[in-house]
Short mmCIF file of C-alpha atoms in Angstrom, two decimals:
data_model
loop_
_atom_site.label_atom_id
_atom_site.label_comp_id
_atom_site.label_asym_id
_atom_site.label_seq_id
_atom_site.Cartn_x
_atom_site.Cartn_y
_atom_site.Cartn_z
CA MET A 1 -14.43 -10.18 9.67
CA THR A 2 -12.46 -10.78 13.10
CA ALA A 3 -12.71 -8.67 15.66
CA THR A 4 -9.92 -6.83 16.84
CA ARG A 5 -10.34 -7.16 20.29
CA ARG A 6 -6.46 -8.88 22.14
CA TYR A 7 -6.49 -12.03 21.99
CA ALA A 8 -5.29 -14.43 24.39
CA LEU A 9 -1.94 -15.05 23.97
CA ARG A 10 -0.69 -18.62 24.58
CA VAL A 11 3.18 -17.64 25.51
CA ALA A 12 5.23 -21.67 26.30
CA SER A 13 8.26 -21.39 24.72
CA MET A 14 8.69 -17.80 24.29
CA ILE A 15 12.44 -18.14 25.68
CA GLY A 16 13.61 -21.19 24.65
CA ALA A 17 13.40 -25.02 26.45
CA GLY A 18 12.43 -24.24 30.52
CA ALA A 19 9.82 -21.24 30.18
CA THR A 20 6.77 -21.60 31.97
CA VAL A 21 3.39 -22.39 30.27
CA ALA A 22 0.24 -19.96 30.77
CA ALA A 23 -0.47 -17.79 29.16
CA CYS A 24 -2.30 -14.13 29.37
CA GLY A 25 -5.90 -13.10 29.34
CA PRO A 26 -7.57 -10.09 28.09
CA GLY A 27 -7.18 -8.18 30.26
CA ASP A 28 -3.53 -9.50 30.75
CA LEU A 29 -0.73 -8.02 29.65
CA SER A 30 2.65 -8.99 31.18
CA LEU A 31 4.51 -12.05 31.09
CA PRO A 32 4.01 -14.77 33.32
CA PHE A 33 7.35 -15.16 34.52
CA GLY A 34 10.72 -11.93 34.68
CA PRO A 35 13.81 -10.86 34.32
CA THR A 36 14.89 -13.23 37.44
CA THR A 37 13.34 -16.54 36.43
CA ALA A 38 13.81 -16.77 32.45
CA PRO A 39 16.79 -14.73 30.26
CA ALA A 40 16.51 -11.45 27.95
CA ILE A 41 16.52 -11.82 25.48
CA THR A 42 17.31 -9.42 21.75
CA LEU A 43 14.75 -8.83 18.57
CA LYS A 44 15.31 -6.98 16.54
CA VAL A 45 13.41 -5.44 13.39
CA GLN A 46 13.87 -4.33 10.19
CA VAL A 47 11.60 -0.59 10.21
CA TRP A 48 11.50 2.39 7.43
CA ASP A 49 13.70 4.93 8.41
CA ASP A 50 11.63 7.85 7.72
CA ILE A 51 10.26 10.10 10.27
CA GLN A 52 6.96 8.40 10.03
CA ASP A 53 7.84 4.54 10.84
CA LYS A 54 10.95 5.67 13.41
CA ASP A 55 7.97 7.28 15.86
CA VAL A 56 5.97 4.71 15.10
CA TYR A 57 8.32 2.21 15.47
CA ASP A 58 10.01 3.01 19.01
CA GLY A 59 6.88 3.98 20.06
CA ILE A 60 5.73 0.48 20.33
CA ALA A 61 9.05 -1.02 21.33
CA GLU A 62 9.10 1.17 23.91
CA ASP A 63 5.13 -0.48 24.77
CA PHE A 64 6.33 -4.00 24.85
CA ALA A 65 9.24 -3.81 26.37
CA LYS A 66 6.91 -2.49 29.74
CA ALA A 67 5.44 -5.66 28.56
CA ARG A 68 7.33 -7.72 28.69
CA PRO A 69 10.67 -6.84 30.76
CA ASN A 70 12.98 -9.42 29.59
CA VAL A 71 12.10 -9.16 25.85
CA LYS A 72 14.28 -6.11 24.24
CA VAL A 73 13.53 -4.35 20.63
CA LEU A 74 16.09 -2.92 19.40
CA ASN A 75 14.59 -1.43 16.14
CA ASP A 76 16.80 -1.45 12.11
CA HIS A 77 18.23 2.41 13.07
CA GLN A 78 18.35 1.83 16.64
CA ILE A 79 20.78 -0.89 15.91
CA ASN A 80 22.93 0.87 12.57
CA GLY A 81 22.62 4.66 13.86
CA GLN A 82 21.78 5.49 10.24
CA GLY A 83 19.24 5.81 7.33
CA GLN A 84 19.51 2.71 5.23
CA PRO A 85 19.53 3.41 1.55
CA GLY A 86 18.81 -0.19 -0.18
CA TYR A 87 16.19 -1.88 2.13
CA TYR A 88 15.88 -4.77 0.54
CA GLU A 89 18.94 -5.40 -0.13
CA LYS A 90 19.31 -5.25 3.62
CA PHE A 91 17.40 -8.36 4.36
CA GLU A 92 19.12 -10.05 1.54
CA LYS A 93 22.88 -9.11 2.84
CA GLY A 94 21.76 -10.85 6.10
CA VAL A 95 20.16 -13.46 5.15
CA ALA A 96 23.77 -14.19 3.52
CA ALA A 97 25.03 -13.65 6.66
CA GLY A 98 23.18 -15.87 8.17
CA THR A 99 22.67 -12.66 10.92
CA PRO A 100 18.99 -10.41 9.81
CA ASN A 101 16.36 -8.81 11.43
CA ASP A 102 14.22 -11.33 13.28
CA LEU A 103 10.95 -8.99 12.31
CA VAL A 104 10.80 -6.58 8.76
CA TYR A 105 8.65 -4.78 7.59
CA PHE A 106 6.88 -5.13 4.11
CA GLN A 107 5.31 -4.28 1.51
CA GLY A 108 3.15 -6.73 1.02
CA TRP A 109 4.11 -6.60 -2.81
CA GLN A 110 7.76 -7.59 -2.97
CA TRP A 111 8.23 -10.00 -0.24
CA GLN A 112 7.16 -13.90 -2.78
CA SER A 113 10.97 -14.52 -3.70
CA TYR A 114 12.08 -14.39 -0.60
CA ALA A 115 9.67 -16.74 0.44
CA ALA A 116 10.31 -18.51 -2.68
CA ALA A 117 14.16 -18.75 -1.87
CA GLY A 118 12.74 -19.69 1.44
CA SER A 119 14.34 -16.51 3.81
CA LEU A 120 11.16 -16.16 5.53
CA GLN A 121 9.72 -18.32 8.15
CA GLU A 122 5.94 -20.28 7.42
CA LEU A 123 3.11 -18.85 10.58
CA ASP A 124 0.15 -21.10 10.33
CA ASP A 125 1.05 -23.33 12.50
CA ARG A 126 1.32 -20.31 15.19
CA ALA A 127 -1.61 -18.73 13.92
CA ALA A 128 -3.93 -22.48 14.49
CA ARG A 129 -2.63 -22.47 17.86
CA ASP A 130 -2.94 -19.62 19.16
CA LYS A 131 -6.08 -19.53 17.06
CA TRP A 132 -4.71 -15.94 16.03
CA THR A 133 -6.92 -14.34 12.89
CA LEU A 134 -6.48 -10.64 13.31
CA PRO A 135 -4.58 -9.93 10.95
CA TRP A 136 -6.39 -11.65 7.74
CA PRO A 137 -8.98 -10.78 6.77
CA THR A 138 -11.13 -13.17 3.21
CA ASP A 139 -10.20 -10.17 0.74
CA GLU A 140 -7.82 -10.88 -2.00
CA ALA A 141 -6.12 -7.47 -1.45
CA TYR A 142 -5.22 -8.76 1.78
CA GLU A 143 -4.66 -12.88 0.68
CA LEU A 144 -2.73 -11.65 -2.36
CA GLN A 145 -0.65 -9.99 -0.11
CA THR A 146 0.06 -11.57 3.07
CA LYS A 147 0.09 -15.75 1.47
CA PHE A 148 2.16 -17.44 -0.35
CA ARG A 149 1.72 -20.90 -2.60
CA ALA A 150 -0.97 -21.12 0.02
CA LYS A 151 1.48 -20.34 2.63
CA ARG A 152 0.96 -16.88 5.61
CA TYR A 153 4.00 -15.07 5.32
CA LEU A 154 3.16 -11.72 6.29
CA SER A 155 0.82 -10.20 9.42
CA THR A 156 -0.85 -6.82 8.28
CA SER A 157 0.02 -3.86 10.40
CA ASN A 158 -1.61 -1.55 8.34
CA ILE A 159 -2.90 -0.92 4.75
CA GLY A 160 -3.28 2.37 2.33
CA THR A 161 -5.99 2.09 0.37
CA MET A 162 -5.92 4.66 -2.45
CA VAL A 163 -8.93 7.23 -3.99
CA MET A 164 -10.09 10.14 -5.30
CA PHE A 165 -9.45 13.14 -3.96
CA TYR A 166 -10.53 16.48 -4.84
CA VAL A 167 -11.12 20.46 -4.45
CA LYS A 168 -14.30 21.96 -3.54
CA GLU A 169 -13.12 24.97 -4.14
CA TYR A 170 -12.63 24.69 -8.09
CA PHE A 171 -15.65 22.63 -8.47
CA ASP A 172 -18.14 25.75 -6.82
CA ARG A 173 -15.95 27.75 -9.40
CA ALA A 174 -17.42 26.18 -12.20
CA GLY A 175 -20.71 25.91 -10.91
CA VAL A 176 -20.05 21.24 -10.62
CA ALA A 177 -21.57 18.97 -8.71
CA TYR A 178 -18.97 17.56 -6.17
CA PRO A 179 -18.38 13.43 -7.38
CA LYS A 180 -20.27 11.39 -5.56
CA PRO A 181 -20.23 7.45 -4.38
CA ASP A 182 -22.42 6.24 -8.44
CA TRP A 183 -20.46 7.95 -9.66
CA THR A 184 -19.65 5.97 -12.90
CA ILE A 185 -16.29 7.05 -15.74
CA ALA A 186 -18.20 9.22 -17.83
CA ASP A 187 -18.74 10.82 -15.26
CA PHE A 188 -14.74 11.94 -13.60
CA GLN A 189 -13.74 12.89 -17.30
CA ASP A 190 -17.35 14.76 -18.06
CA ALA A 191 -15.93 16.14 -14.05
CA ALA A 192 -12.61 17.28 -15.53
CA ARG A 193 -13.32 17.87 -18.66
CA LYS A 194 -16.13 20.70 -16.73
CA VAL A 195 -13.34 21.88 -14.65
CA THR A 196 -11.27 22.53 -16.39
CA ARG A 197 -10.56 26.52 -17.40
CA THR A 198 -8.87 30.36 -17.06
CA ASP A 199 -10.24 32.28 -15.05
CA ASP A 200 -9.17 35.59 -13.56
CA LYS A 201 -7.74 32.78 -10.75
CA GLY A 202 -5.88 31.53 -13.38
CA GLN A 203 -5.64 27.98 -14.70
CA VAL A 204 -6.74 25.72 -12.91
CA TYR A 205 -6.29 21.66 -14.80
CA GLY A 206 -9.20 18.91 -13.48
CA TYR A 207 -7.03 16.24 -13.36
CA GLN A 208 -3.13 14.70 -12.44
CA TRP A 209 -2.73 11.84 -12.59
CA ASN A 210 -0.33 9.11 -12.09
CA PRO A 211 2.25 7.81 -13.74
CA GLY A 212 3.71 4.52 -13.68
CA TYR A 213 1.80 0.88 -13.92
CA LEU A 214 0.68 -0.21 -9.58
CA ARG A 215 -1.62 3.51 -9.83
CA ASN A 216 -2.94 3.09 -12.95
CA THR A 217 -4.33 -0.28 -12.50
CA PRO A 218 -7.88 -0.08 -11.10
CA TRP A 219 -9.26 1.85 -14.72
CA TRP A 220 -8.55 -1.16 -16.91
CA ARG A 221 -10.23 -3.54 -14.46
CA MET A 222 -12.90 -1.91 -13.69
CA ASN A 223 -13.95 -1.76 -17.18
CA GLY A 224 -13.29 -6.12 -16.66
CA ARG A 225 -10.32 -6.04 -18.16
CA VAL A 226 -7.02 -7.94 -15.78
CA GLU A 227 -3.49 -7.45 -17.50
CA TRP A 228 -2.45 -11.83 -16.41
CA ASP A 229 -4.39 -14.55 -15.86
CA ARG A 230 -4.12 -14.47 -12.45
CA ILE A 231 -2.53 -12.34 -10.20
CA ALA A 232 -0.56 -14.44 -7.81
CA GLU A 233 2.50 -15.97 -10.62
CA PRO A 234 0.96 -15.62 -13.62
CA LYS A 235 1.96 -16.83 -16.77
CA GLN A 236 0.34 -15.18 -19.13
CA ALA A 237 0.62 -11.51 -19.92
CA ASN A 238 -2.79 -9.81 -21.68
CA TRP A 239 -1.22 -6.55 -21.79
CA ALA A 240 -2.84 -6.10 -24.80
CA ALA A 241 -5.77 -6.03 -23.79
CA THR A 242 -8.43 -2.97 -25.37
CA GLU A 243 -9.41 -2.30 -21.76
CA VAL A 244 -6.28 -1.65 -21.28
CA VAL A 245 -5.27 -0.16 -24.48
CA GLU A 246 -7.90 2.15 -23.62
CA ALA A 247 -7.35 3.02 -20.53
CA LEU A 248 -4.26 3.59 -20.50
CA GLN A 249 -4.42 5.72 -23.44
CA TRP A 250 -6.88 8.08 -22.07
CA GLN A 251 -5.19 8.08 -18.20
CA LEU A 252 -1.19 9.06 -19.61
CA VAL A 253 -2.00 10.08 -23.18
CA ASP A 254 -5.55 12.11 -24.18
CA SER A 255 -5.87 13.34 -20.79
CA GLN A 256 -2.65 15.68 -21.16
CA TYR A 257 -2.95 16.76 -25.76
CA ALA A 258 -5.88 15.88 -26.71
CA MET A 259 -8.85 16.04 -23.74
CA LYS A 260 -5.80 18.95 -21.48
CA VAL A 261 -7.51 18.17 -18.33
CA SER A 262 -4.47 17.00 -16.96
CA PRO A 263 -1.16 18.74 -17.55
CA THR A 264 1.10 18.19 -19.41
CA GLN A 265 4.34 16.38 -18.10
CA ALA A 266 6.34 18.79 -19.43
CA THR A 267 4.56 21.02 -17.87
CA LEU A 268 4.75 18.99 -13.78
CA GLU A 269 8.77 19.72 -15.08
CA GLN A 270 8.60 23.74 -14.93
CA SER A 271 7.77 23.44 -11.08
CA GLN A 272 8.19 20.85 -8.31
CA GLU A 273 5.32 23.26 -6.27
CA ALA A 274 3.28 23.98 -9.22
CA ASN A 275 0.43 21.75 -11.25
CA ARG A 276 -0.53 19.36 -8.59
CA LEU A 277 -3.38 18.58 -6.56
CA GLU A 278 -1.87 19.76 -2.69
CA PHE A 279 -0.62 23.12 -4.24
CA GLY A 280 -3.62 24.27 -5.88
CA ASN A 281 -4.43 24.57 -9.77
CA VAL A 282 -5.45 21.49 -10.02
CA ALA A 283 -9.15 20.04 -8.99
CA MET A 284 -8.62 15.69 -8.41
CA LYS A 285 -6.15 12.99 -8.71
CA VAL A 286 -5.55 9.60 -6.93
CA GLU A 287 -3.59 8.90 -4.11
CA GLY A 288 -4.07 7.50 -0.46
CA PRO A 289 -4.03 8.17 2.73
CA TRP A 290 -0.22 8.98 2.97
CA PHE A 291 -1.36 12.39 0.76
CA LEU A 292 -3.63 13.16 3.65
CA PRO A 293 -1.06 15.80 6.20
CA ARG A 294 0.41 16.68 1.95
CA MET A 295 -4.55 18.48 2.29
CA TRP A 296 -4.94 19.46 5.98
CA GLY A 297 -2.77 20.52 9.05
CA ALA A 298 0.76 21.50 9.57
CA LYS A 299 1.99 20.20 6.97
CA ALA A 300 -0.15 21.86 4.28
CA LYS A 301 1.77 22.34 1.61
CA ARG A 302 -0.54 25.88 0.88
CA PRO A 303 -0.24 28.48 3.51
CA GLY A 304 -4.08 27.09 5.62
CA GLY A 305 -5.05 23.97 3.73
CA THR A 306 -7.07 22.97 0.78
CA PRO A 307 -10.57 22.73 1.37
CA PHE A 308 -11.42 19.07 -0.07
CA ASP A 309 -12.96 15.44 0.06
CA VAL A 310 -12.55 12.34 -1.13
CA GLN A 311 -14.97 9.39 -2.62
CA LEU A 312 -14.33 5.60 -4.04
CA LEU A 313 -13.30 5.85 -7.49
CA PRO A 314 -15.84 5.58 -10.45
CA THR A 315 -17.98 2.51 -11.66
CA GLY A 316 -16.60 0.55 -14.55
CA ARG A 317 -18.24 -0.85 -17.62
CA THR A 318 -18.10 -4.05 -15.05
CA GLY A 319 -20.89 -2.87 -12.94
CA LYS A 320 -18.15 -2.28 -9.96
CA LYS A 321 -15.55 -0.58 -8.38
CA VAL A 322 -12.28 -1.40 -7.87
CA HIS A 323 -9.58 -0.22 -6.16
CA LEU A 324 -5.71 -0.41 -4.34
CA ASN A 325 -5.36 -1.72 -0.99
CA LEU A 326 -1.88 -1.20 -0.20
CA VAL A 327 -1.29 -3.85 2.40
CA GLU A 328 1.81 -3.40 4.40
CA GLY A 329 3.34 -5.43 8.44
CA GLN A 330 5.44 -7.93 9.36
CA VAL A 331 7.21 -11.38 7.60
CA MET A 332 9.87 -13.42 10.29
CA ALA A 333 13.41 -14.26 8.99
CA LYS A 334 13.63 -18.32 8.83
CA ALA A 335 16.94 -17.69 10.08
CA THR A 336 15.25 -16.16 13.30
CA LYS A 337 16.90 -17.42 16.99
CA VAL A 338 13.85 -16.44 18.99
CA PRO A 339 11.41 -16.84 17.18
CA ASP A 340 8.60 -17.58 19.80
CA ALA A 341 10.27 -13.65 20.76
CA ALA A 342 9.17 -12.55 17.66
CA TRP A 343 5.33 -13.63 17.63
CA ASP A 344 4.11 -12.29 20.53
CA LEU A 345 5.85 -9.04 18.55
CA MET A 346 3.60 -9.20 15.28
CA LYS A 347 1.46 -10.31 16.92
CA TRP A 348 1.02 -6.64 19.88
CA ILE A 349 2.29 -4.75 16.80
CA SER A 350 -1.56 -5.80 15.05
CA GLY A 351 -3.75 -5.90 18.43
CA ASP A 352 -5.13 -2.92 19.59
CA GLU A 353 -1.66 -1.44 21.50
CA GLY A 354 0.20 -1.69 18.31
CA GLN A 355 -2.85 -0.46 15.85
CA LYS A 356 -3.88 3.23 18.02
CA ARG A 357 0.75 4.15 17.97
CA ILE A 358 -0.06 3.45 14.26
CA ALA A 359 -2.71 5.09 14.05
CA GLU A 360 -1.72 8.59 15.89
CA GLY A 361 0.84 8.21 13.11
CA GLY A 362 -0.98 8.84 10.28
CA ARG A 363 -0.80 5.35 8.46
CA MET A 364 -4.45 3.16 8.29
CA CYS A 365 -4.71 0.23 10.23
CA ASN A 366 -4.61 -3.20 9.28
CA VAL A 367 -8.15 -3.80 9.24
CA PRO A 368 -11.70 -2.39 8.52
CA GLU A 369 -11.97 -2.96 12.10
CA THR A 370 -8.90 -1.39 14.04
CA ASN A 371 -9.37 1.62 11.03
CA ARG A 372 -12.72 2.51 12.04
CA ARG A 373 -12.21 2.51 15.94
CA PHE A 374 -8.43 3.83 15.82
CA TRP A 375 -8.01 5.78 12.48
CA LEU A 376 -11.20 7.09 11.09
CA PRO A 377 -12.39 9.54 14.02
CA LEU A 378 -8.31 11.00 13.68
CA ALA A 379 -8.41 11.38 10.44
CA THR A 380 -12.23 13.56 10.20
CA GLN A 381 -10.32 15.53 13.14
CA ARG A 382 -7.02 16.12 11.56
CA TYR A 383 -7.66 16.62 8.54
CA ASN A 384 -10.66 17.45 8.34
CA VAL A 385 -11.79 15.08 5.85
CA ALA A 386 -15.01 14.39 6.32
CA ASN A 387 -15.71 11.13 4.37
CA ALA A 388 -12.80 9.70 5.17
CA GLU A 389 -15.59 6.44 5.22
CA ALA A 390 -14.41 6.69 1.46
CA PHE A 391 -11.26 4.94 2.32
CA LEU A 392 -12.27 2.19 4.64
CA LYS A 393 -14.78 1.76 1.48
CA ALA A 394 -12.57 0.94 -1.13
CA ILE A 395 -11.30 -1.89 1.45
CA GLU A 396 -13.90 -3.64 0.49
CA THR A 397 -12.99 -3.77 -3.37
CA GLY A 398 -9.50 -4.34 -2.84
CA THR A 399 -6.16 -5.24 -4.58
CA ILE A 400 -2.94 -5.42 -6.18
CA ASN A 401 -1.18 -4.98 -9.57
CA LEU A 402 1.33 -8.44 -9.33
CA VAL A 403 2.70 -10.87 -6.41
CA GLY A 404 5.14 -13.26 -6.86
CA SER A 405 9.42 -13.36 -7.69
CA VAL A 406 7.94 -11.99 -11.02
CA THR A 407 7.01 -7.96 -9.94
CA GLU A 408 6.88 -4.40 -11.70
CA ALA A 409 10.64 -3.75 -10.88
CA VAL A 410 11.46 -6.85 -12.75
CA LEU A 411 9.47 -6.40 -15.98
CA ASP A 412 10.84 -2.69 -15.20
CA ARG A 413 14.08 -4.09 -15.94
CA ASP A 414 13.88 -6.49 -18.27
CA ALA A 415 10.42 -5.60 -20.32
CA GLU A 416 10.75 -2.04 -19.84
CA LEU A 417 8.04 -1.97 -18.71
CA SER A 418 8.55 1.86 -17.54
CA ARG A 419 9.92 3.22 -20.53
CA THR A 420 7.46 2.71 -22.17
CA LEU A 421 4.46 4.26 -20.04
CA ASP A 422 6.99 7.38 -19.97
CA ARG A 423 7.32 7.54 -24.03
CA MET A 424 3.72 7.51 -23.43
CA ARG A 425 3.03 10.38 -20.59
CA TYR A 426 6.47 11.97 -22.84
CA GLY A 427 2.88 11.86 -25.67
CA GLN A 428 5.94 10.20 -28.11
CA LEU A 429 4.47 6.63 -28.23
CA PRO A 430 -0.04 5.92 -28.40
CA ALA A 431 -0.71 2.80 -26.28
CA LYS A 432 -2.11 0.18 -28.89
CA ASP A 433 1.45 0.79 -30.69
CA ALA A 434 3.12 0.96 -26.95
CA MET A 435 1.47 -2.46 -25.51
CA GLU A 436 1.83 -4.36 -28.62
CA ALA A 437 5.56 -3.41 -28.20
CA LEU A 438 4.86 -4.25 -24.73
CA GLN A 439 3.10 -7.98 -23.64
CA PRO A 440 5.98 -9.32 -25.78
CA LYS A 441 8.16 -9.15 -24.64
CA ILE A 442 6.21 -9.20 -20.86
CA GLN A 443 5.15 -12.77 -21.94
CA GLN A 444 8.35 -13.64 -23.04
CA VAL A 445 10.27 -12.37 -18.27
CA LEU A 446 6.79 -14.41 -17.57
CA ASP A 447 7.42 -17.94 -20.24
CA ALA A 448 11.79 -17.46 -19.10
CA THR A 449 11.47 -17.46 -15.22
CA TRP A 450 8.41 -20.41 -15.56
CA ALA A 451 11.11 -22.24 -17.79
CA LYS A 452 12.88 -21.39 -14.88
CA GLN A 453 10.34 -23.82 -11.97
CA GLY A 454 10.07 -26.61 -14.44
CA GLY A 455 6.96 -25.12 -15.08
CA ARG A 456 5.62 -25.62 -11.77
#
């Protein structure tokens, strides 16, 4: 793993021909030229417009301006003065008009189609020139979400691993031991059954399932089945495999209607503030670090917060664990007029200065080392979570569900993936029938995609 320290910055040609070639040492944050020796340039960055990311990237822009006085960073919300309906559509419109933002904050499983269309700038040459490897561990999740067809496009700024949250109170009341690092799927299901009970304080559910494809992916992969022949640009679908059927049947159907350890879909729809982990009477749920403020601190959903902790997901029949590691970061538009300045900002965001801001904003940092130095101490103290280390441990077995031009959104639209899972959640269809109907639809989408590409 590459240690997170400030690498030497080569700034040759950063702002165009005639710039002085120089290198900044680890302790030197200033450029070798100022406004009097080089023209000022503007660097446009598209970021999500929610409060968390807005504050973080406004802070990064402020810091960068102090160290790079001739480079002005304009975040997307500053340019438009309003929110951004259709975030990715906004980038598409900019590309079509020839005026995209120079850097764009992307989810790691959403940008590949833009690379295939030639809208993004490859980063390999600049990374090799500067010997810059910091934001790219070789773990599967990072490789899948930062590379496309063996070329690097995304520089990681933050990640989000998903682990098991559990409420201590409900385990204590039922006399059930807290989840341990080596627990199995059988242990998890047994705990969910034992914690589910009705007592003098009301109904308690052992587990709150997650809807959708992405969040359920680990449950069959930990039993040795991947739903594709390969995760990046698959050609063959394996959705009717026994392990997929078993996992979805328990998660979306049996947990609600047979085992009755989870609130039903209908029960959840009765109220947005009941039968959910953060509001009470649910003991376990798989979530990411973004969920921490809902459990403890000033923004906790229960007055005074909920005493809780987290644990790694259970071990499957393969003897291994699988976790989602959702990688996010910046891509560079192919059409940018200031690629060297954009590259410099990319490195700043993924280095110590940017990572401190990201940790302070509440998100996990980009790689294990920056998380350990900046995010872990803050999370442990701010959210009263004893085992925050589990979020970092989950990186080691991290993956993603699918990357390529065929995305989950494409499968929802063209193969009715979400609609099929919905029918299971509502108790209308068992998993075996659902997956047998879904498999040929998904395969048809893959076949059509590859036919358009000449088979590749």
